[in-house]
Amino acid sequence: TGKLNPDYRFDNFIEGKSNAHARAAAQHVVETPGGPYNPLLIYGSSGLGKTHLMHAVGNAIIGERPARARVAYVGAEQWMNQFTSAIRHGRMDEFKNLYRSVDALLIDDIHFFAHKERTQEEFFHTFNALIDGRKQIVLTSDRYPKDVDGIDERLKSRFTWGLAVAVEPPDLETRVAILQSKADQNQVKLPKDVAMFVAQRVRSNVRELEGALLRLSASARLRGEAMTVEFARATLKDMLAAYERMVTIDNIKRTVANYYNIRVTDLNSPRRTRSLARPRQVAMALAKELTQHSLPEIGEAFGKDHTTVLHACRKVAELREAEVKYREDYENLQRQLGF
Ligand code: ADP
Ligand code: MG
């Protein structure tokens, strides 16, 4: 199995509105492994702390019962590779023993199981064996399981048997706190105004935030310069340029409304007439593709729920495949939005 990273702990996981729910659930699992939150599934897009939280659970479980707890952490891809290699070398008993005898099984990025039927089948049995034995399972996924194509329905429903919690992109205050905490951990002196400057601009995920801090501290050390806002602006120039270009949902609404000769308010109205429904679907699909917003956030921006957005994305993809006109419209809009 993989190794737990000792640097991913609860005490250095900064809490904010965007992850409080997931963090609380993870801590609850440490207190009552195999309890009501089984499996615990943490989902959300890349760089938002899913892996960190998962390791924190593993580290904390071991920390509380160092002698007895057997915790297996493994990426979904690695798990699949081990499974196929076990088959090839006639070592399935060993493989089954390994994964069915743990107290906690942590599998990272299970969206990777999509369209891997044999792996899913084996995981289904592992899953059942562990749940029956009241052993804890923790999973992460880049999407809500129902929205992952190519996963068996039986598995999908099991993934949400326990608790599925989302991690969202952090708000400004949390981004500042994360920057300060990472700077402290690395003994980097990060002035408040620089932290604010970076956090205001680098908005998409925590990994990018860490990347920005790393560049700043490396470059300040190398050139022996003081870390000022001006220094940050210069050092992060290309990174920040990408964010300036980043489109917003409002931006997309304006562009789409203009393109189809309708009003922005029409895009938000619940009316279902074809002449409004199509542009609305296109706007939703563009928002999903060109912004970092989650399905629920996009839904909210249009007064709809996340399943409507998902449906819109599929519909638009279908139409772009099937009809030249839709393909051209979509590409024109992408271009107008700077892509
Ligand atoms: P994911 O698995 O969701 O893609 P990771 O868990 O790998 O994201 O997080 C990416 C980086 O951001 C890691 O270095 C992690 O420590 C850090 N990180 C994410 N969220 C937080 C947080 N709330 N507090 C501190 N560090 C965080
Ligand atoms: Mg991860």
XYZ file of C-alpha atoms in Angstrom, residues 134-264:
131
model
C -17.440 -2.586 10.630
C -14.091 -1.417 9.338
C -13.746 2.187 8.241
C -13.546 3.173 4.576
C -12.550 6.661 3.432
C -12.723 7.626 -0.236
C -12.022 10.742 -2.262
C -13.339 11.656 -5.674
C -13.116 14.678 -7.937
C -16.900 14.659 -8.325
C -20.030 13.578 -6.538
C -20.199 9.823 -7.269
C -23.534 10.028 -9.091
C -21.848 12.372 -11.561
C -18.961 10.037 -12.371
C -19.691 8.221 -15.616
C -18.727 4.600 -15.977
C -19.105 3.487 -12.377
C -21.407 0.595 -11.627
C -24.696 1.631 -10.041
C -24.241 -0.769 -7.129
C -20.933 0.866 -6.293
C -22.253 4.381 -6.782
C -25.003 3.775 -4.288
C -22.557 2.237 -1.812
C -20.258 5.223 -2.103
C -22.992 7.339 -0.582
C -24.148 4.875 2.074
C -22.271 6.730 4.764
C -21.577 10.406 4.334
C -20.519 12.291 1.217
C -19.077 15.738 1.956
C -17.787 18.366 -0.442
C -14.693 20.528 -0.240
C -15.113 23.870 -2.000
C -12.585 26.478 -3.071
C -11.586 28.487 0.028
C -12.803 32.045 0.569
C -10.421 34.981 0.865
C -10.032 34.841 4.631
C -9.203 31.141 4.514
C -6.746 31.662 1.656
C -4.898 34.253 3.716
C -4.826 31.934 6.725
C -3.512 29.052 4.631
C -0.740 31.225 3.185
C 0.292 32.412 6.645
C 0.296 28.895 8.003
C 2.355 27.489 5.120
C 4.781 30.387 5.448
C 5.185 29.701 9.182
C 5.717 26.011 8.541
C 8.492 26.790 6.095
C 9.988 29.550 8.223
C 9.221 32.120 5.570
C 8.498 35.666 6.706
C 5.369 36.661 4.821
C 4.172 40.227 5.423
C 0.412 40.636 5.885
C -0.052 42.876 2.883
C 1.760 40.404 0.620
C -0.386 37.527 1.906
C -3.486 39.589 1.181
C -2.219 40.570 -2.255
C -1.578 36.948 -3.252
C -4.765 35.560 -1.689
C -6.913 38.140 -3.454
C -5.541 37.091 -6.805
C -4.821 33.380 -6.615
C -8.324 32.101 -6.083
C -8.787 28.693 -7.615
C -7.223 26.185 -5.246
C -4.787 25.642 -2.428
C -2.137 23.940 -4.535
C -1.809 27.096 -6.655
C -1.620 29.163 -3.510
C 1.233 26.996 -2.244
C 2.934 27.256 -5.614
C 2.791 31.048 -5.455
C 4.273 31.105 -1.970
C 7.028 28.746 -3.009
C 7.984 30.936 -5.948
C 7.971 34.036 -3.790
C 10.143 32.594 -1.059
C 12.587 30.908 -3.429
C 13.012 34.017 -5.495
C 13.340 36.323 -2.466
C 16.048 34.070 -1.041
C 17.862 33.783 -4.339
C 17.930 37.491 -5.039
C 18.186 38.593 -1.454
C 15.205 40.888 -1.880
C 12.609 41.911 0.674
C 9.156 40.435 0.223
C 7.005 43.376 -0.664
C 3.796 43.677 -2.655
C 5.783 45.106 -5.550
C 8.170 42.186 -5.400
C 5.220 39.757 -5.394
C 3.601 41.525 -8.326
C 6.780 41.209 -10.371
C 7.654 37.658 -9.355
C 4.177 36.259 -9.967
C 3.558 38.232 -13.127
C 2.603 35.365 -15.466
C 0.645 33.501 -12.829
C -1.375 36.627 -12.038
C -1.927 37.383 -15.716
C -3.690 34.033 -16.062
C -6.011 35.006 -13.219
C -6.754 38.410 -14.700
C -7.898 36.645 -17.824
C -10.025 34.237 -15.859
C -13.645 34.571 -16.853
C -16.478 35.017 -14.429
C -20.022 33.687 -14.669
C -21.370 37.236 -15.032
C -18.987 37.774 -17.853
C -20.214 34.626 -19.570
C -23.842 35.606 -19.091
C -23.262 38.999 -20.694
C -21.392 37.529 -23.629
C -23.948 34.788 -24.247
C -26.921 37.137 -23.914
C -25.329 39.540 -26.340
C -24.545 36.756 -28.810
C -28.110 35.423 -28.859
C -29.711 38.834 -28.670
C -31.501 38.273 -25.396
C -31.272 39.948 -22.014
C -29.084 38.739 -19.180
